[in-house]
Amino acid sequence: MQKNKKISEELKTEMHELHRDFHDLYPLHTPSNEEDRETGFGSVATEEEKADPVKAKTEKKKLTPVFLFSLLIVAGLTAACLAWPSQFLAATSQLCDTISTDFGWFYLLLVALIVIVCMVFMISPIGNIHLGNPGDKPTFSRASWIAMLFSAGMGIGLVFWGAAEPLAHFATSTPGPEVGSVEALRDAFQYSFFHWGFSAWAVYGIVALALAYFRFRKKEKALFSVTLKPLFGKHATGPLGTAVDVLTVLATVIGVATSLGFGAMQINGGLNYLFGIPNNSTVQLIIIGITTICFIASSLSGISRGVRWLSNANVIIAVAFVLAALAIGPTAQTMNVLVTSTGDYLQNFISMSFNVAPFDQSHHDWIKSWTIFYWAWWISWSPFVGIFIARISRGRSIREFLLCVILIPTIFSCIWFAVFGSLTTAVQIGGVNLANLPTETVLYGALAHYDFGRVLSMVAVVLVFSFFITSADSASFVLGMLSENGNLEPRLRTKAIWGVLLSELTCVLLLSGGLGALQNVLIISALPFSLVIALLLVSLHKELQHERVQMGLFLRPLILPKADKPFRSYEDQKTLKPIEIIRKSVKADQTVMAFAKATAGMSTEEKKEAVAVAEGVLAEMKSGEKKSPAAAKTPTPEAAKPAPSGTPGFIGPDSDDKGIVGVS
C-alpha cells in the first residue's frame, strides 16, 4: 500500500514536470477563453485587441477602404450592365472565352494540387493541430456544423443542376460519346459527380482552413489578406492586402447575386408549373423582395439561431426530398447508377482532373464549357464559402475539418445527382424531350411524370426558397465581417445594408438581362483569385510545417521499443494500458487519476504488475534525462530497430524536442 502511494506521488510529480515541458513547446500559446472574453471579442481576440480593446473595437466597426473600393467597383459594373447590356455581355463573354482557352490548364492543375494538399494534411501529423486554443471546444454540434457549411456551399446550385446537368451531358452536349448513347449516359453521371465532388469541396476546404487557422490559431484578423503574412510579412496588410480583400468582396457579391438570380428564376419556374403564375421578371422581383425580408430577419437573429436553424431545416427537407424521389423513381436503377458511377468517378478521377483534351477539339470545347467553368466557379465562390465555414469551425482538428468538409458533402452530392439524374434521364429515354425545357424547370417537368410529383414539386420550391435565404444570410454575414475589418460579430445594421444591396443588385441584373454578363465577370474574377489561392497554399504549408516542427509532430517515433516482438493487444492490454495512459495523458495532465481508473478493476496481482510497468516507464524517462547530448545523437542498436506499426512514440527530455509525438 505504501509502495503504491509512493509510486502515485512520484507519477504525479513526474507528470507535472512533463506537462510544463510540453507547454513550453507552444510559443503561440494564448490566454484562456475567460481571458479572451474580457476583451469583448468572443473569446478569440487578436494581440491588438488585447492591448487596446476599445480602440480595436472602434477600428473594426469603421467602414474600411476595402468596403468603399468594393462598393464603387460593384456600382460601376452594375451601371455598365444597365447602360450597355449587349456590349457588356459581348465584352465579358470574349474575355471569359480567352481565359478559358489560355488558362484552362492552370485551373485544372491548381484544383488538382489543392486536392493533393488536402489529402496530405489529413493523413500527416499536421492533422492533429486544432483550429484554436488548446482545449477549445467546437461551438456547434457536428450535425449542425455540416448542415450550415453544406447549405452555404451548394444549396441552390444543387437543386438547380441536380436534375439538369446529367440530362444535359446525356441528351444535349456529351464529353465525347454520341448524344443519347449508353456511353453518354454513363459519362453524364461520372462527370456530374466529378464537377460537384471532391475537387469543389477541396477548394472550399483549403480556403476555409487557411482562414480558420490564422484567425483562431494565430489570433489574426478574419481577413483573406492575413493568410499571406508568412510570405509577405507586413506588406500583407498594406496595399497588397487591400487589393486581395477587395477581390474577396467582389467575388462574394458577384457570386451570390448570380446564384440568387438563378434561385429566383427556379422558384418562379416552380410556381408557374404548380399554380400557373406567370414566369417573368415582375414575379421574380416580388420573389426577391419576399426572400429579402426573410433572410434579413434571419441575419438579424444571429448565426447561432437563424442560420443554424434554417440550415438544419434545409438538410432535413433535402434528405426527405431525396428519399421520396428515390422511392417514387426507378429505385433499383438509381442504386445501380450510384454504385457504378461512384466506381467510374473514383477510377477516372486522376485522368479527369488533368485532362484538357488538347488533341480533340470538340472534347476540349466541352471541357472549357463545363469543367473549367465549374473550377472557375468554385474558385470564385471560395472566399465567401471559405470565410463562412471558417467562422463556424473553431475548435476542430485539421483532420476532422478537412474530412467533414470534403467527404460528407461529396457523398451527399453524388447521391443527389444519382437520384435526380436518374429521374430525368429515365423520362428522356421514355420519349419525353425534357432537354428542350429551360434549365430551371427541368426538375418540375421530370417530377410531373411520377406519382406524387406535384407534392414533391412543392417541396422543391420550399427547398430552393430556404436555400435562397441561407445563402443570402451567410453572404450578408461574411460581407459584414469584411466591411468591419474582420469583425467576427458584425453589426446588425451592416448585415442589413449588405442584404439589401445584394437583393437590389440581383433585381437590376434580372431587369437588364445581365445575369449572363455577371456570370462571365464571376469567371473572369477567378483568374486573379486563383493566383491568390496558389500563394495561399504556399503560405499555409510554410506556417503549418513550422508549427509541426515546434510541436514535435513526426510520423516516425523518436524513441523505439527495446524489444522487437509481435505485440498483441488481446494479450498485452493489461500491461500496455498503463504505458498508453502515461504517454497520452501528458496533454490532459490527468495521469494519476487515469492510472487509478484503469487499474480499478484489476486484481491485486494485476495491479502489482501494472505498477511495475509504470515504474519501468518512469525509469526510462529518468534515464533519458541523464543522457548527454552526444549520447542522444547516437542511437543504440536496440533503439535503431524499427518500431512496429501503430507504436506510440515518446520524445524524452534528451531529444531535440520535448513532448508527445502525435502518431495516428
XYZ file of C-alpha atoms in Angstrom:
664
model
C 0.000 0.000 0.000
C 2.775 2.420 0.985
C 4.687 1.441 -2.105
C 1.690 2.165 -4.347
C 1.197 5.532 -2.650
C 4.860 6.362 -3.191
C 4.606 5.406 -6.849
C 1.460 7.531 -7.193
C 3.202 10.598 -5.750
C 6.214 10.011 -7.973
C 3.983 9.704 -11.024
C 2.177 12.902 -10.121
C 5.415 14.871 -9.748
C 6.834 13.495 -12.970
C 3.675 14.249 -14.930
C 3.573 17.856 -13.723
C 7.142 18.317 -14.929
C 6.349 16.753 -18.296
C 3.197 18.828 -18.584
C 5.214 22.001 -18.014
C 7.792 20.941 -20.617
C 5.040 20.127 -23.084
C 3.506 23.584 -22.869
C 6.929 25.122 -23.425
C 6.559 23.826 -26.967
C 3.758 26.330 -27.617
C 5.315 29.738 -28.311
C 1.949 30.756 -29.722
C 0.011 29.655 -26.639
C -2.827 32.062 -25.989
C -4.840 33.022 -22.917
C -7.809 31.028 -21.795
C -11.331 31.597 -23.028
C -12.119 33.549 -19.875
C -9.260 35.949 -20.531
C -10.312 36.321 -24.129
C -13.894 37.075 -23.228
C -12.805 40.009 -21.125
C -11.759 41.782 -24.315
C -15.271 41.581 -25.698
C -14.288 39.781 -28.909
C -15.997 36.466 -28.467
C -13.041 34.602 -26.918
C -10.841 34.982 -29.983
C -9.125 38.339 -29.556
C -6.022 39.329 -31.511
C -2.978 40.817 -29.811
C -4.059 44.299 -30.934
C -7.471 43.787 -29.376
C -5.988 42.664 -26.078
C -3.638 45.651 -25.962
C -6.410 48.211 -26.517
C -9.883 46.607 -26.705
C -11.799 49.881 -27.007
C -9.691 51.206 -29.872
C -9.662 47.863 -31.663
C -13.428 47.522 -31.406
C -13.881 51.035 -32.801
C -11.491 50.338 -35.677
C -13.361 47.165 -36.565
C -16.646 48.981 -36.974
C -15.320 51.658 -39.295
C -16.058 51.421 -42.983
C -12.746 50.342 -44.439
C -11.139 51.158 -47.815
C -11.983 47.586 -48.781
C -15.687 48.336 -48.389
C -15.517 51.656 -50.239
C -13.472 50.366 -53.186
C -15.669 47.280 -53.479
C -18.830 49.368 -53.448
C -17.509 51.645 -56.207
C -16.481 48.736 -58.426
C -19.778 46.894 -57.948
C -21.706 50.088 -58.689
C -19.631 50.637 -61.840
C -20.209 47.104 -63.114
C -23.934 47.360 -62.432
C -24.171 50.737 -64.188
C -22.289 49.403 -67.216
C -24.572 46.388 -67.360
C -27.628 48.645 -67.230
C -26.367 51.237 -69.719
C -24.834 48.911 -72.326
C -26.200 45.419 -71.667
C -25.420 43.892 -75.070
C -21.945 45.439 -75.337
C -21.087 44.491 -71.766
C -22.227 40.922 -72.356
C -20.200 40.640 -75.572
C -17.044 42.060 -73.972
C -17.205 39.842 -70.898
C -18.039 36.775 -72.998
C -14.982 37.356 -75.181
C -12.702 37.825 -72.189
C -14.193 34.800 -70.449
C -13.605 32.640 -73.537
C -9.995 33.866 -73.806
C -9.310 32.998 -70.179
C -10.844 29.534 -70.561
C -8.763 28.865 -73.683
C -5.404 30.191 -72.495
C -5.564 29.417 -68.776
C -7.811 26.368 -68.558
C -4.784 24.156 -67.883
C -3.905 26.357 -64.900
C -7.356 25.935 -63.333
C -7.149 22.140 -63.683
C -3.618 21.996 -62.300
C -4.402 24.263 -59.347
C -7.526 22.365 -58.287
C -5.712 19.018 -58.581
C -2.892 20.397 -56.430
C -5.418 21.592 -53.841
C -6.888 18.082 -53.603
C -3.405 16.599 -53.100
C -2.517 19.157 -50.409
C -5.752 18.450 -48.536
C -5.028 14.710 -48.577
C -1.501 15.273 -47.264
C -2.784 17.458 -44.436
C -5.380 14.841 -43.477
C -3.009 11.875 -43.237
C 0.045 13.670 -41.842
C 0.648 14.656 -38.185
C -0.410 18.179 -39.190
C -3.970 16.875 -38.981
C -3.664 16.772 -35.170
C -3.348 20.559 -34.924
C -6.503 22.248 -33.661
C -8.080 25.397 -35.040
C -7.972 27.360 -31.806
C -6.502 27.364 -28.332
C -5.575 24.059 -26.668
C -8.777 22.709 -25.176
C -11.183 24.787 -27.288
C -14.456 23.003 -27.948
C -16.496 23.364 -31.165
C -19.259 25.953 -30.977
C -21.777 23.842 -32.899
C -22.602 20.157 -32.920
C -21.130 18.231 -35.828
C -24.567 17.763 -37.407
C -25.416 21.480 -37.259
C -21.933 22.379 -38.466
C -22.160 20.117 -41.526
C -25.668 21.374 -42.256
C -24.529 25.015 -42.225
C -21.468 24.511 -44.405
C -23.466 22.449 -46.896
C -26.335 24.945 -47.097
C -23.942 27.824 -47.664
C -21.769 25.962 -50.153
C -24.092 24.347 -52.655
C -27.726 24.817 -51.682
C -29.395 26.497 -54.651
C -26.926 25.134 -57.190
C -27.522 21.543 -56.150
C -31.288 21.835 -56.620
C -30.816 23.834 -59.826
C -28.372 21.441 -61.515
C -29.130 18.122 -59.770
C -31.705 17.134 -62.374
C -30.494 19.273 -65.271
C -26.767 18.503 -65.542
C -26.877 14.713 -66.065
C -29.639 15.280 -68.613
C -27.567 17.897 -70.440
C -24.488 15.633 -70.573
C -26.638 12.777 -71.886
C -29.037 14.443 -74.322
C -27.515 17.784 -75.335
C -23.731 18.015 -75.143
C -21.651 14.986 -74.209
C -17.954 14.879 -73.253
C -17.220 12.524 -76.138
C -19.691 9.736 -76.929
C -22.661 10.130 -79.235
C -25.598 12.049 -77.772
C -28.183 9.688 -76.292
C -25.897 6.644 -76.263
C -25.240 4.312 -73.340
C -21.683 5.646 -73.130
C -23.013 9.205 -72.958
C -25.363 8.226 -70.130
C -22.501 6.669 -68.173
C -20.277 9.711 -68.712
C -23.126 12.023 -67.708
C -23.191 10.729 -64.140
C -19.434 10.307 -63.875
C -18.786 13.924 -64.811
C -21.640 15.235 -62.654
C -20.032 13.518 -59.665
C -16.671 14.929 -60.719
C -17.903 18.519 -61.040
C -19.670 18.530 -57.650
C -17.408 16.192 -55.704
C -14.010 16.176 -54.013
C -12.483 18.915 -56.153
C -15.143 21.528 -55.438
C -15.137 20.903 -51.707
C -11.344 20.737 -51.564
C -11.238 24.292 -52.947
C -13.710 25.417 -50.285
C -11.896 23.408 -47.632
C -8.375 24.741 -48.208
C -9.547 28.363 -48.232
C -11.651 27.839 -45.111
C -8.778 26.021 -43.402
C -6.343 28.875 -44.029
C -8.796 31.457 -42.732
C -9.743 29.436 -39.637
C -6.118 28.560 -38.874
C -4.845 32.129 -38.984
C -7.876 33.529 -37.166
C -8.356 31.022 -34.364
C -4.867 29.562 -34.040
C -2.706 32.604 -34.773
C -5.194 35.194 -33.479
C -5.046 37.274 -36.660
C -7.881 39.278 -38.188
C -10.555 37.436 -40.137
C -9.328 38.785 -43.482
C -8.109 36.888 -46.504
C -5.025 39.070 -46.837
C -3.759 37.946 -43.422
C -3.246 34.385 -44.704
C -0.357 35.682 -46.851
C 1.648 37.037 -43.898
C 4.141 34.136 -43.855
C 5.122 35.115 -47.412
C 4.856 38.908 -47.438
C 5.069 39.894 -43.781
C 3.823 43.405 -43.051
C 3.174 44.020 -46.767
C 0.191 41.652 -46.492
C -1.625 44.363 -44.515
C -0.709 47.195 -46.917
C -1.932 47.979 -50.442
C -1.379 44.363 -51.485
C -3.640 43.164 -48.690
C -6.287 45.741 -49.569
C -6.307 44.534 -53.182
C -6.717 40.920 -52.055
C -9.593 41.794 -49.722
C -11.329 43.907 -52.383
C -11.153 40.943 -54.751
C -12.646 38.791 -51.989
C -15.615 41.128 -51.569
C -16.177 41.395 -55.330
C -16.143 37.632 -55.819
C -18.593 37.229 -52.939
C -21.024 39.909 -54.146
C -20.992 38.776 -57.773
C -21.181 35.073 -56.965
C -24.038 35.402 -54.514
C -26.014 37.813 -56.712
C -25.741 35.375 -59.615
C -26.933 32.450 -57.516
C -29.796 34.480 -56.067
C -30.857 35.323 -59.607
C -30.887 31.635 -60.526
C -32.790 30.874 -57.324
C -35.469 33.451 -58.109
C -35.823 32.012 -61.611
C -36.206 28.460 -60.286
C -38.775 29.467 -57.664
C -40.705 31.285 -60.385
C -40.465 28.225 -62.639
C -41.889 26.038 -59.886
C -44.739 28.430 -59.149
C -45.510 28.596 -62.862
C -45.661 24.818 -63.100
C -47.700 24.373 -59.907
C -50.094 27.298 -59.989
C -49.799 28.853 -63.432
C -48.193 32.037 -62.085
C -46.517 33.893 -64.975
C -42.809 33.272 -65.394
C -41.483 36.806 -65.839
C -39.235 39.427 -64.257
C -42.074 41.072 -62.305
C -42.855 37.881 -60.404
C -39.148 37.291 -59.868
C -38.764 40.764 -58.343
C -41.611 40.014 -55.933
C -39.937 36.717 -55.011
C -36.659 38.524 -54.327
C -38.464 41.118 -52.197
C -40.134 38.463 -50.030
C -36.960 36.432 -49.607
C -35.004 39.594 -48.782
C -37.277 40.314 -45.833
C -36.901 36.712 -44.661
C -33.123 36.488 -44.885
C -32.584 39.908 -43.291
C -34.776 38.779 -40.390
C -32.723 35.582 -40.178
C -29.485 37.576 -40.332
C -30.593 39.870 -37.513
C -31.281 36.852 -35.293
C -27.609 35.848 -35.444
C -25.597 32.937 -36.795
C -26.273 30.711 -33.768
C -30.013 30.946 -34.256
C -31.173 31.983 -37.722
C -28.547 30.362 -39.938
C -28.220 27.260 -37.766
C -31.954 26.636 -37.560
C -32.508 27.215 -41.259
C -29.521 25.063 -42.202
C -30.748 22.191 -40.039
C -34.188 22.540 -41.610
C -32.624 22.596 -45.086
C -30.803 19.334 -44.533
C -33.879 17.637 -43.056
C -36.032 18.749 -46.004
C -33.307 17.838 -48.525
C -32.850 14.342 -47.065
C -36.615 13.757 -47.017
C -36.860 15.094 -50.574
C -34.147 12.847 -51.983
C -35.512 9.768 -50.161
C -39.008 10.436 -51.508
C -37.633 10.910 -55.022
C -35.710 7.650 -54.669
C -38.898 5.872 -53.608
C -41.123 7.122 -56.456
C -38.478 6.820 -59.178
C -36.662 3.838 -60.689
C -35.170 2.813 -57.336
C -33.155 -0.221 -58.427
C -31.813 1.593 -61.476
C -30.876 4.591 -59.332
C -28.889 2.438 -56.909
C -27.151 0.742 -59.828
C -26.272 4.151 -61.229
C -24.974 5.350 -57.855
C -22.693 2.352 -57.329
C -21.402 2.173 -60.909
C -20.892 5.908 -61.311
C -19.088 6.142 -57.977
C -16.682 3.475 -59.198
C -16.218 5.268 -62.527
C -15.625 8.547 -60.716
C -13.006 7.119 -58.366
C -11.322 5.086 -61.096
C -11.026 8.003 -63.530
C -10.590 10.833 -61.029
C -6.907 11.419 -61.797
C -7.321 11.365 -65.581
C -10.337 13.703 -65.446
C -8.507 16.061 -63.092
C -5.630 16.537 -65.549
C -7.432 16.187 -68.888
C -7.507 19.335 -71.068
C -8.060 17.266 -74.276
C -5.549 19.177 -76.447
C -5.814 16.615 -79.282
C -9.616 16.576 -79.542
C -11.095 19.990 -80.253
C -14.721 19.052 -79.582
C -13.814 17.438 -76.268
C -11.605 20.426 -75.436
C -14.521 22.789 -76.083
C -16.755 20.679 -73.853
C -14.193 20.787 -71.027
C -13.981 24.581 -71.397
C -17.761 24.890 -71.200
C -18.205 22.606 -68.210
C -15.159 21.512 -66.193
C -13.107 24.700 -66.482
C -16.267 26.748 -65.954
C -17.027 24.844 -62.754
C -13.458 25.095 -61.456
C -13.514 28.847 -62.006
C -16.931 28.980 -60.346
C -15.737 27.157 -57.219
C -12.638 29.351 -57.027
C -14.811 32.464 -57.277
C -17.177 31.222 -54.580
C -14.381 30.023 -52.288
C -13.820 33.319 -50.411
C -17.488 33.588 -49.451
C -17.974 29.935 -48.524
C -14.476 29.700 -47.039
C -14.944 32.656 -44.701
C -18.312 31.364 -43.547
C -17.070 27.807 -42.945
C -14.036 29.159 -41.097
C -16.272 31.294 -38.892
C -18.228 28.266 -37.652
C -15.303 25.806 -37.350
C -13.368 26.880 -34.286
C -12.150 24.060 -32.038
C -11.936 21.290 -34.637
C -8.760 19.498 -35.645
C -7.428 19.976 -39.162
C -8.042 16.291 -39.880
C -11.663 16.379 -38.738
C -12.202 19.686 -40.506
C -10.983 18.509 -43.917
C -12.598 15.079 -43.668
C -16.019 16.528 -42.882
C -15.825 19.490 -45.252
C -14.698 17.393 -48.233
C -16.045 13.888 -47.740
C -19.576 14.261 -46.356
C -20.901 16.876 -48.830
C -19.320 14.916 -51.689
C -21.173 11.750 -50.679
C -24.456 13.640 -50.402
C -23.891 15.370 -53.762
C -23.260 12.044 -55.504
C -26.439 10.582 -54.035
C -28.386 13.675 -55.083
C -27.187 13.569 -58.694
C -27.744 9.820 -58.937
C -31.345 10.138 -57.735
C -32.495 13.187 -59.681
C -30.334 12.452 -62.711
C -31.957 9.020 -62.921
C -35.412 10.623 -62.735
C -34.766 12.967 -65.655
C -32.802 10.596 -67.892
C -35.423 7.856 -67.433
C -38.146 10.244 -68.622
C -35.933 11.353 -71.527
C -35.267 7.755 -72.576
C -39.015 7.093 -72.293
C -39.687 9.525 -75.134
C -40.350 12.863 -73.393
C -37.868 15.516 -74.528
C -37.032 17.245 -71.250
C -33.849 18.646 -72.799
C -35.909 21.341 -74.539
C -37.186 22.739 -71.233
C -35.487 25.732 -69.568
C -32.912 24.609 -67.014
C -34.894 25.984 -64.075
C -37.980 23.878 -64.949
C -36.329 20.535 -65.813
C -36.827 19.189 -62.286
C -40.526 20.066 -62.236
C -41.008 18.654 -65.730
C -39.471 15.344 -64.687
C -41.444 15.079 -61.426
C -44.689 15.549 -63.373
C -44.240 12.032 -64.794
C -44.083 10.317 -61.389
C -46.541 9.635 -58.575
C -46.793 12.450 -56.032
C -44.801 14.614 -58.444
C -46.869 17.687 -57.668
C -46.252 17.304 -53.923
C -42.523 16.895 -54.472
C -42.506 19.939 -56.745
C -43.951 21.969 -53.874
C -41.226 20.616 -51.599
C -38.634 21.604 -54.207
C -39.924 25.188 -54.261
C -39.778 25.356 -50.458
C -36.258 23.912 -50.503
C -34.987 26.438 -53.053
C -36.635 29.227 -51.060
C -34.944 28.048 -47.864
C -31.554 27.652 -49.561
C -32.011 31.135 -51.022
C -32.425 32.559 -47.518
C -29.435 30.742 -46.003
C -27.131 31.664 -48.902
C -28.071 35.340 -48.755
C -27.971 35.321 -44.950
C -24.485 33.805 -44.930
C -23.306 36.233 -47.598
C -24.539 39.298 -45.712
C -22.767 37.999 -42.611
C -19.469 37.484 -44.468
C -19.670 40.858 -46.198
C -20.378 42.476 -42.844
C -17.232 40.881 -41.431
C -15.106 42.162 -44.301
C -16.651 45.627 -44.098
C -15.778 45.919 -40.399
C -12.134 44.913 -40.716
C -12.632 41.238 -39.939
C -15.104 41.605 -37.073
C -16.478 38.140 -36.270
C -19.690 39.694 -34.972
C -20.589 42.433 -37.479
C -23.246 44.921 -36.538
C -26.835 44.201 -37.476
C -27.007 47.404 -39.493
C -24.034 46.400 -41.640
C -25.515 42.979 -42.378
C -28.861 44.521 -43.252
C -27.211 47.023 -45.629
C -25.407 44.263 -47.466
C -28.576 42.171 -47.620
C -30.486 44.993 -49.284
C -27.606 45.752 -51.674
C -27.384 42.111 -52.749
C -31.101 41.995 -53.478
C -31.051 45.293 -55.366
C -28.135 44.119 -57.495
C -29.943 40.878 -58.309
C -33.090 42.794 -59.288
C -31.180 45.204 -61.524
C -29.473 42.348 -63.317
C -32.704 40.429 -63.815
C -34.387 43.511 -65.288
C -31.499 44.221 -67.641
C -30.980 40.598 -68.588
C -27.469 40.885 -67.246
C -27.118 37.594 -65.358
C -25.088 36.136 -68.204
C -22.671 39.058 -68.128
C -22.390 38.845 -64.355
C -21.691 35.136 -64.644
C -18.878 35.973 -67.058
C -17.486 38.533 -64.606
C -17.517 35.848 -61.941
C -15.379 33.568 -64.103
C -13.047 36.436 -65.023
C -12.514 37.304 -61.363
C -11.495 33.692 -60.717
C -8.209 34.125 -62.607
C -6.567 36.688 -60.295
C -8.116 34.971 -57.303
C -6.659 31.626 -58.388
C -3.210 33.224 -58.162
C -4.055 34.322 -54.627
C -5.075 30.753 -53.748
C -1.785 29.446 -55.162
C 0.078 31.848 -52.858
C -2.203 30.812 -50.002
C -1.185 27.162 -50.443
C 2.491 28.051 -50.133
C 1.864 30.357 -47.172
C -0.288 27.856 -45.273
C 2.138 24.998 -45.884
C 5.049 27.106 -44.644
C 3.289 28.056 -41.411
C 1.952 24.567 -40.701
C 5.362 22.982 -41.243
C 6.865 25.490 -38.828
C 4.303 24.621 -36.167
C 4.673 20.893 -36.821
C 8.393 21.082 -36.048
C 7.842 23.280 -32.993
C 5.276 20.842 -31.592
C 7.368 17.765 -32.397
C 4.779 16.153 -34.646
C 6.552 13.412 -36.624
C 5.396 10.263 -38.335
C 8.339 8.195 -37.015
C 8.707 7.791 -33.224
C 11.985 9.180 -31.897
C 12.248 6.577 -29.113
C 11.705 2.982 -30.177
C 10.905 -0.105 -28.069
C 13.833 -2.029 -26.588
C 12.472 -5.313 -27.862
C 11.048 -6.085 -31.270
C 8.274 -8.563 -30.656
C 4.767 -9.204 -32.023
C 2.773 -7.032 -29.632
C -0.753 -8.381 -29.212
C -3.489 -6.128 -27.885
C -5.534 -9.117 -26.765
C -2.628 -10.466 -24.663
C -0.710 -7.350 -23.638
C -3.585 -4.986 -22.923
C -3.266 -5.204 -19.118
C 0.416 -4.288 -19.088
C 0.456 -1.914 -22.025
C -2.561 0.069 -20.898
C -0.732 1.985 -18.112
C 2.028 2.915 -20.572
C -0.552 4.230 -23.013
C -2.188 6.252 -20.248
C 1.097 7.742 -19.049
C 2.151 8.738 -22.525
C -1.180 10.019 -23.802
C -2.316 11.813 -20.657
C 0.582 14.282 -20.584
C -1.557 16.686 -22.599
C -4.535 16.269 -20.290
C -2.496 16.352 -17.042
C -4.658 13.604 -15.538
C -2.153 10.745 -15.333
C -2.655 9.693 -11.714
C -6.434 9.804 -11.943
C -6.458 7.929 -15.255
C -3.969 5.349 -13.952
C -6.111 4.702 -10.886
C -9.229 4.367 -13.021
C -7.509 1.987 -15.429
C -6.354 -0.329 -12.649
C -9.569 -0.165 -10.618
C -10.935 -3.419 -11.974
C -7.687 -5.370 -11.723
C -6.803 -7.988 -9.192
C -4.033 -7.400 -6.653
C -1.506 -9.289 -8.754
C -2.519 -7.393 -11.881
C -2.188 -4.084 -10.064
C 1.304 -5.015 -8.922
C 2.199 -5.856 -12.495
C 0.778 -2.539 -13.716
C 2.718 -0.605 -11.066
C 5.884 -2.401 -12.130
C 5.273 -1.376 -15.713
C 4.697 2.227 -14.646
C 7.927 2.174 -12.646
C 9.737 0.949 -15.733
C 8.380 3.810 -17.814
C 9.398 6.350 -15.182
C 12.855 4.819 -15.007
C 13.114 5.141 -18.772
C 12.130 8.799 -18.517
C 14.689 9.482 -15.794
C 17.484 7.647 -17.568
C 16.774 9.768 -20.626
C 17.267 12.951 -18.594
C 20.777 11.844 -17.579
C 21.976 11.194 -21.117
C 24.423 13.653 -22.634
C 23.612 15.491 -25.893
C 26.268 13.442 -27.661
C 24.732 10.211 -26.448
C 21.306 11.363 -27.536
C 22.505 11.785 -31.111
C 23.941 8.235 -31.253
C 21.104 5.730 -31.032
C 21.827 2.336 -29.537
C 21.421 -0.734 -31.724
C 18.238 -1.563 -29.842
C 16.809 1.915 -30.362
C 17.612 1.727 -34.060
C 15.273 -1.187 -34.574
C 12.101 -0.352 -36.493
C 9.004 0.220 -34.416
C 6.003 -1.921 -35.058
C 3.130 -0.227 -36.825
C 0.987 1.884 -34.533
C 3.519 2.057 -31.671
C 3.120 5.357 -29.826
C 6.343 7.350 -29.583
C 7.521 9.393 -26.618
C 10.085 12.159 -27.101
C 12.161 12.275 -23.966
C 13.993 15.268 -22.499
C 17.212 14.070 -24.147
C 15.876 14.661 -27.655
C 15.801 17.847 -29.685
C 12.098 18.334 -28.987
C 10.045 17.615 -25.894
C 6.529 16.331 -25.697
C 4.350 13.671 -27.121
C 4.638 12.640 -30.733
C 1.239 12.694 -32.401
C 1.043 9.383 -34.168
C -2.299 8.384 -35.553
